[in-house]
mmCIF file of C-alpha atoms in Angstrom:
data_model
loop_
_atom_site.group_PDB
_atom_site.id
_atom_site.type_symbol
_atom_site.label_atom_id
_atom_site.label_comp_id
_atom_site.label_asym_id
_atom_site.label_seq_id
_atom_site.Cartn_x
_atom_site.Cartn_y
_atom_site.Cartn_z
ATOM 1 C CA LYS A 498 97.625 173.939 95.754
ATOM 2 C CA THR A 499 94.797 176.247 94.641
ATOM 3 C CA GLN A 500 93.479 175.115 91.304
ATOM 4 C CA VAL A 501 91.394 178.214 90.587
ATOM 5 C CA GLU A 502 93.052 181.620 90.856
ATOM 6 C CA GLN A 503 91.106 184.849 90.521
ATOM 7 C CA SER A 504 92.411 188.343 89.961
ATOM 8 C CA PRO A 505 92.295 190.972 91.093
ATOM 9 C CA GLN A 506 91.538 190.108 94.719
ATOM 10 C CA SER A 507 89.593 193.337 95.024
ATOM 11 C CA LEU A 508 88.559 196.147 92.737
ATOM 12 C CA VAL A 509 86.970 199.566 93.204
ATOM 13 C CA VAL A 510 85.207 201.232 90.276
ATOM 14 C CA ARG A 511 82.933 204.220 89.882
ATOM 15 C CA GLN A 512 79.312 203.666 88.968
ATOM 16 C CA GLY A 513 78.955 203.562 85.205
ATOM 17 C CA GLU A 514 82.461 202.271 84.533
ATOM 18 C CA ASN A 515 83.187 198.874 83.010
ATOM 19 C CA CYS A 516 85.333 196.229 84.683
ATOM 20 C CA VAL A 517 86.937 192.881 83.876
ATOM 21 C CA LEU A 518 87.506 190.012 86.290
ATOM 22 C CA GLN A 519 89.949 187.217 85.535
ATOM 23 C CA CYS A 520 89.960 183.514 86.338
ATOM 24 C CA ASN A 521 92.847 181.124 85.658
ATOM 25 C CA TYR A 522 92.629 177.471 86.533
ATOM 26 C CA SER A 523 94.512 174.196 86.359
ATOM 27 C CA VAL A 524 91.555 171.835 86.907
ATOM 28 C CA THR A 525 91.617 168.800 84.633
ATOM 29 C CA PRO A 526 89.311 167.778 83.113
ATOM 30 C CA ASP A 527 87.493 171.101 82.838
ATOM 31 C CA ASN A 528 83.911 170.208 81.969
ATOM 32 C CA HIS A 529 82.441 173.682 82.587
ATOM 33 C CA LEU A 530 83.106 177.012 84.248
ATOM 34 C CA ARG A 531 80.515 179.058 86.090
ATOM 35 C CA TRP A 532 80.564 182.580 87.500
ATOM 36 C CA PHE A 533 78.657 183.273 90.693
ATOM 37 C CA LYS A 534 77.731 186.535 92.406
ATOM 38 C CA GLN A 535 77.747 186.565 96.201
ATOM 39 C CA ASP A 536 76.222 189.553 97.941
ATOM 40 C CA THR A 537 77.533 190.218 101.443
ATOM 41 C CA GLY A 538 76.031 187.735 103.889
ATOM 42 C CA LYS A 539 74.182 185.849 101.174
ATOM 43 C CA GLY A 540 74.520 182.673 99.164
ATOM 44 C CA LEU A 541 75.963 182.232 95.682
ATOM 45 C CA VAL A 542 73.824 183.082 92.667
ATOM 46 C CA SER A 543 74.769 181.793 89.239
ATOM 47 C CA LEU A 544 75.410 184.474 86.603
ATOM 48 C CA THR A 545 76.484 182.401 83.643
ATOM 49 C CA VAL A 546 77.993 179.067 82.654
ATOM 50 C CA LEU A 547 80.518 178.299 79.913
ATOM 51 C CA VAL A 548 80.897 174.803 78.592
ATOM 52 C CA HIS A 549 82.658 174.681 75.248
ATOM 53 C CA GLU A 550 86.040 175.782 73.983
ATOM 54 C CA ASN A 551 85.925 179.522 73.188
ATOM 55 C CA ASP A 552 82.408 179.878 74.617
ATOM 56 C CA LYS A 553 81.032 183.381 75.028
ATOM 57 C CA THR A 554 77.928 184.161 77.028
ATOM 58 C CA SER A 555 75.927 187.256 77.772
ATOM 59 C CA ASN A 556 73.444 187.918 80.562
ATOM 60 C CA GLY A 557 72.362 191.541 80.550
ATOM 61 C CA ARG A 558 75.339 193.665 81.591
ATOM 62 C CA TYR A 559 77.378 190.553 82.370
ATOM 63 C CA SER A 560 79.327 188.791 79.643
ATOM 64 C CA ALA A 561 81.909 186.052 79.928
ATOM 65 C CA THR A 562 84.453 184.231 77.807
ATOM 66 C CA LEU A 563 86.223 180.922 78.170
ATOM 67 C CA ASP A 564 89.488 179.786 76.586
ATOM 68 C CA LYS A 565 89.917 176.120 77.457
ATOM 69 C CA ASP A 566 93.335 175.903 75.784
ATOM 70 C CA ALA A 567 94.647 178.633 78.068
ATOM 71 C CA LYS A 568 92.394 177.539 80.971
ATOM 72 C CA HIS A 569 91.290 181.124 81.365
ATOM 73 C CA SER A 570 87.983 182.955 81.704
ATOM 74 C CA THR A 571 86.973 186.582 81.956
ATOM 75 C CA LEU A 572 83.827 188.188 83.336
ATOM 76 C CA HIS A 573 82.982 191.609 81.961
ATOM 77 C CA ILE A 574 80.564 193.901 83.748
ATOM 78 C CA THR A 575 79.358 196.829 81.663
ATOM 79 C CA ALA A 576 78.102 200.132 83.063
ATOM 80 C CA THR A 577 78.408 199.072 86.683
ATOM 81 C CA LEU A 578 75.688 199.841 89.198
ATOM 82 C CA LEU A 579 75.933 200.205 92.976
ATOM 83 C CA ASP A 580 74.087 196.874 93.268
ATOM 84 C CA ASP A 581 76.983 195.168 91.475
ATOM 85 C CA THR A 582 78.966 195.515 94.705
ATOM 86 C CA ALA A 583 79.601 191.876 95.649
ATOM 87 C CA THR A 584 82.122 189.062 95.510
ATOM 88 C CA TYR A 585 82.345 187.283 92.164
ATOM 89 C CA ILE A 586 83.376 183.666 92.327
ATOM 90 C CA CYS A 587 84.732 181.522 89.503
ATOM 91 C CA VAL A 588 83.973 177.810 89.769
ATOM 92 C CA VAL A 589 85.295 175.035 87.543
ATOM 93 C CA GLY A 590 83.490 171.689 87.373
ATOM 94 C CA ASP A 591 85.482 168.634 86.404
ATOM 95 C CA ARG A 592 82.344 166.758 85.324
ATOM 96 C CA GLY A 593 78.837 167.638 84.243
ATOM 97 C CA SER A 594 77.225 165.384 86.821
ATOM 98 C CA ALA A 595 77.085 165.285 90.611
ATOM 99 C CA LEU A 596 79.818 162.638 90.505
ATOM 100 C CA GLY A 597 82.285 165.393 89.705
ATOM 101 C CA ARG A 598 83.764 168.056 91.912
ATOM 102 C CA LEU A 599 83.419 171.814 91.814
ATOM 103 C CA HIS A 600 86.628 173.777 92.327
ATOM 104 C CA PHE A 601 86.040 177.244 93.751
ATOM 105 C CA GLY A 602 88.146 180.359 93.424
ATOM 106 C CA ALA A 603 88.497 182.668 96.424
ATOM 107 C CA GLY A 604 86.618 185.403 94.605
ATOM 108 C CA THR A 605 87.109 188.985 93.477
ATOM 109 C CA GLN A 606 85.553 191.578 95.751
ATOM 110 C CA LEU A 607 84.057 194.339 93.601
ATOM 111 C CA ILE A 608 83.080 197.635 95.168
ATOM 112 C CA VAL A 609 81.148 200.140 93.081
ATOM 113 C CA ILE A 610 81.207 203.701 94.406
ATOM 114 C CA PRO A 611 78.979 206.623 93.385
ATOM 115 C CA ASP B 1156 60.393 179.611 93.348
ATOM 116 C CA MET B 1157 63.325 177.227 93.832
ATOM 117 C CA LYS B 1158 64.821 177.576 97.250
ATOM 118 C CA VAL B 1159 67.440 176.251 99.637
ATOM 119 C CA THR B 1160 66.947 177.264 103.255
ATOM 120 C CA GLN B 1161 69.344 177.093 106.173
ATOM 121 C CA MET B 1162 68.747 177.300 109.891
ATOM 122 C CA PRO B 1163 69.960 178.938 111.970
ATOM 123 C CA ARG B 1164 71.499 181.868 110.109
ATOM 124 C CA TYR B 1165 73.776 182.793 112.988
ATOM 125 C CA LEU B 1166 75.058 180.639 115.844
ATOM 126 C CA ILE B 1167 77.509 181.119 118.679
ATOM 127 C CA LYS B 1168 78.717 178.069 120.575
ATOM 128 C CA ARG B 1169 81.401 177.280 123.115
ATOM 129 C CA MET B 1170 84.227 174.891 122.371
ATOM 130 C CA GLY B 1171 83.143 171.330 123.117
ATOM 131 C CA GLU B 1172 79.439 171.925 122.553
ATOM 132 C CA ASN B 1173 77.503 170.048 119.885
ATOM 133 C CA VAL B 1174 76.268 171.913 116.827
ATOM 134 C CA LEU B 1175 73.418 171.083 114.465
ATOM 135 C CA LEU B 1176 73.028 172.957 111.178
ATOM 136 C CA GLU B 1177 69.903 172.296 109.145
ATOM 137 C CA CYS B 1178 69.314 172.602 105.421
ATOM 138 C CA GLY B 1179 66.145 172.185 103.398
ATOM 139 C CA GLN B 1180 65.246 172.331 99.713
ATOM 140 C CA ASP B 1181 61.903 172.305 97.962
ATOM 141 C CA MET B 1182 63.080 171.169 94.534
ATOM 142 C CA SER B 1183 63.205 167.379 95.157
ATOM 143 C CA HIS B 1184 66.883 167.461 94.264
ATOM 144 C CA GLU B 1185 68.695 164.190 94.798
ATOM 145 C CA THR B 1186 72.104 165.600 95.597
ATOM 146 C CA MET B 1187 72.914 167.932 98.476
ATOM 147 C CA TYR B 1188 76.180 169.397 99.744
ATOM 148 C CA TRP B 1189 77.744 171.055 102.748
ATOM 149 C CA TYR B 1190 80.572 173.553 102.223
ATOM 150 C CA ARG B 1191 82.466 175.938 104.435
ATOM 151 C CA GLN B 1192 83.764 179.329 103.349
ATOM 152 C CA ASP B 1193 86.733 180.976 105.033
ATOM 153 C CA PRO B 1194 88.302 184.353 104.215
ATOM 154 C CA GLY B 1195 90.708 184.204 101.295
ATOM 155 C CA LEU B 1196 89.762 180.637 100.413
ATOM 156 C CA GLY B 1197 87.325 179.132 97.981
ATOM 157 C CA LEU B 1198 84.417 177.080 99.254
ATOM 158 C CA GLN B 1199 85.561 173.700 100.528
ATOM 159 C CA LEU B 1200 83.377 170.607 100.277
ATOM 160 C CA ILE B 1201 82.695 168.877 103.597
ATOM 161 C CA TYR B 1202 80.154 166.227 102.639
ATOM 162 C CA ILE B 1203 77.998 165.288 99.702
ATOM 163 C CA SER B 1204 74.772 163.314 99.810
ATOM 164 C CA TYR B 1205 73.524 161.572 96.676
ATOM 165 C CA ASP B 1206 70.165 160.686 98.215
ATOM 166 C CA VAL B 1207 68.620 159.499 101.482
ATOM 167 C CA ASP B 1208 71.235 157.644 103.583
ATOM 168 C CA SER B 1209 73.764 157.857 100.725
ATOM 169 C CA ASN B 1210 76.478 160.191 101.953
ATOM 170 C CA SER B 1211 80.127 160.587 100.964
ATOM 171 C CA GLU B 1212 83.015 162.492 102.433
ATOM 172 C CA GLY B 1213 84.168 165.596 100.664
ATOM 173 C CA ASP B 1214 87.590 167.177 100.902
ATOM 174 C CA ILE B 1215 87.492 168.203 104.593
ATOM 175 C CA PRO B 1216 85.159 165.824 106.480
ATOM 176 C CA LYS B 1217 87.181 165.565 109.690
ATOM 177 C CA GLY B 1218 85.234 166.818 112.697
ATOM 178 C CA TYR B 1219 81.899 166.701 110.898
ATOM 179 C CA ARG B 1220 79.146 164.210 110.234
ATOM 180 C CA VAL B 1221 75.912 164.420 108.297
ATOM 181 C CA SER B 1222 72.445 162.987 108.288
ATOM 182 C CA ARG B 1223 69.956 162.692 105.448
ATOM 183 C CA LYS B 1224 66.761 160.859 106.391
ATOM 184 C CA LYS B 1225 64.476 162.709 103.964
ATOM 185 C CA ARG B 1226 65.355 163.877 100.468
ATOM 186 C CA GLU B 1227 64.477 167.476 101.292
ATOM 187 C CA HIS B 1228 66.579 167.747 104.470
ATOM 188 C CA PHE B 1229 70.326 167.508 105.026
ATOM 189 C CA SER B 1230 71.917 168.134 108.424
ATOM 190 C CA LEU B 1231 75.505 168.907 109.358
ATOM 191 C CA ILE B 1232 76.595 167.913 112.862
ATOM 192 C CA LEU B 1233 79.649 168.991 114.772
ATOM 193 C CA ASP B 1234 80.250 166.791 117.788
ATOM 194 C CA SER B 1235 82.306 168.782 120.255
ATOM 195 C CA ALA B 1236 82.918 171.929 118.220
ATOM 196 C CA LYS B 1237 86.393 173.388 117.919
ATOM 197 C CA THR B 1238 87.433 177.004 117.499
ATOM 198 C CA ASN B 1239 88.860 176.270 114.042
ATOM 199 C CA GLN B 1240 85.371 175.305 112.916
ATOM 200 C CA THR B 1241 84.349 178.946 113.109
ATOM 201 C CA SER B 1242 83.267 179.644 109.545
ATOM 202 C CA VAL B 1243 80.355 180.311 107.237
ATOM 203 C CA TYR B 1244 78.645 177.089 106.211
ATOM 204 C CA PHE B 1245 76.740 176.774 102.961
ATOM 205 C CA CYS B 1246 74.327 174.104 101.904
ATOM 206 C CA ALA B 1247 73.588 173.464 98.236
ATOM 207 C CA SER B 1248 71.481 171.106 96.177
ATOM 208 C CA SER B 1249 71.487 169.939 92.573
ATOM 209 C CA LEU B 1250 69.742 167.683 90.127
ATOM 210 C CA SER B 1251 71.802 164.956 88.556
ATOM 211 C CA PRO B 1252 71.457 165.783 84.899
ATOM 212 C CA GLY B 1253 72.097 163.377 82.083
ATOM 213 C CA GLY B 1254 74.582 165.757 80.586
ATOM 214 C CA GLY B 1255 75.662 169.353 80.458
ATOM 215 C CA ALA B 1256 76.842 171.534 83.268
ATOM 216 C CA LEU B 1257 75.747 170.656 86.768
ATOM 217 C CA GLU B 1258 73.959 173.541 88.470
ATOM 218 C CA GLN B 1259 74.005 173.913 92.206
ATOM 219 C CA TYR B 1260 71.569 176.071 94.166
ATOM 220 C CA PHE B 1261 72.965 177.589 97.335
ATOM 221 C CA GLY B 1262 71.392 178.473 100.642
ATOM 222 C CA PRO B 1263 72.053 181.828 102.362
ATOM 223 C CA GLY B 1264 74.662 180.397 104.732
ATOM 224 C CA THR B 1265 75.028 179.904 108.472
ATOM 225 C CA ARG B 1266 77.662 181.946 110.279
ATOM 226 C CA LEU B 1267 79.014 179.777 113.105
ATOM 227 C CA THR B 1268 81.301 181.170 115.786
ATOM 228 C CA VAL B 1269 82.935 178.757 118.224
ATOM 229 C CA LEU B 1270 84.370 180.492 121.295
#
């Protein structure tokens, strides 16, 4: 059973609009949660990592929240640009070290149109 | 500039042929990984290597084997490739930190098609 569920599966927004991507998970323990951006045909690039209960992070136009009680995270993208077109992947780590496992969501495909 | 490289980037093979995918990293990371990515699924871990000649199976190791003879290189081998091994393969590497969130660095991927 998939332990990391992302919604929506795909999303189309106009340049300049804001959008919110959701990640729900059942991974236990949940040491940390990371959001990656994957451009078409490329590898995964880390956007932000959340570690603590009720963590909030900000990285330019990207901001994220984590609710460990609800096992839920959101990624907000403000004032989208055409270059934001990509797949955004939520990943939950069950440990902080390499002895743990990373649990990957299937991703949300974001398309930004002019 | 920290980097994970993969070769080749694209590969087409016939069923039954052997396949060698190469991965390199220039960060002296101890731990390296091989994943595959299929449409609609999250990345799945094939093998993990904790250092030279210290490899462990991941979640889907069947049909694959790995080799790590130098810390900076990690190879994925498919002996007698099958059509269901058509996928995009990603290599990653990480440091083993004393604490905090593990960060993995990903290569650009190899798109393998098995006909």
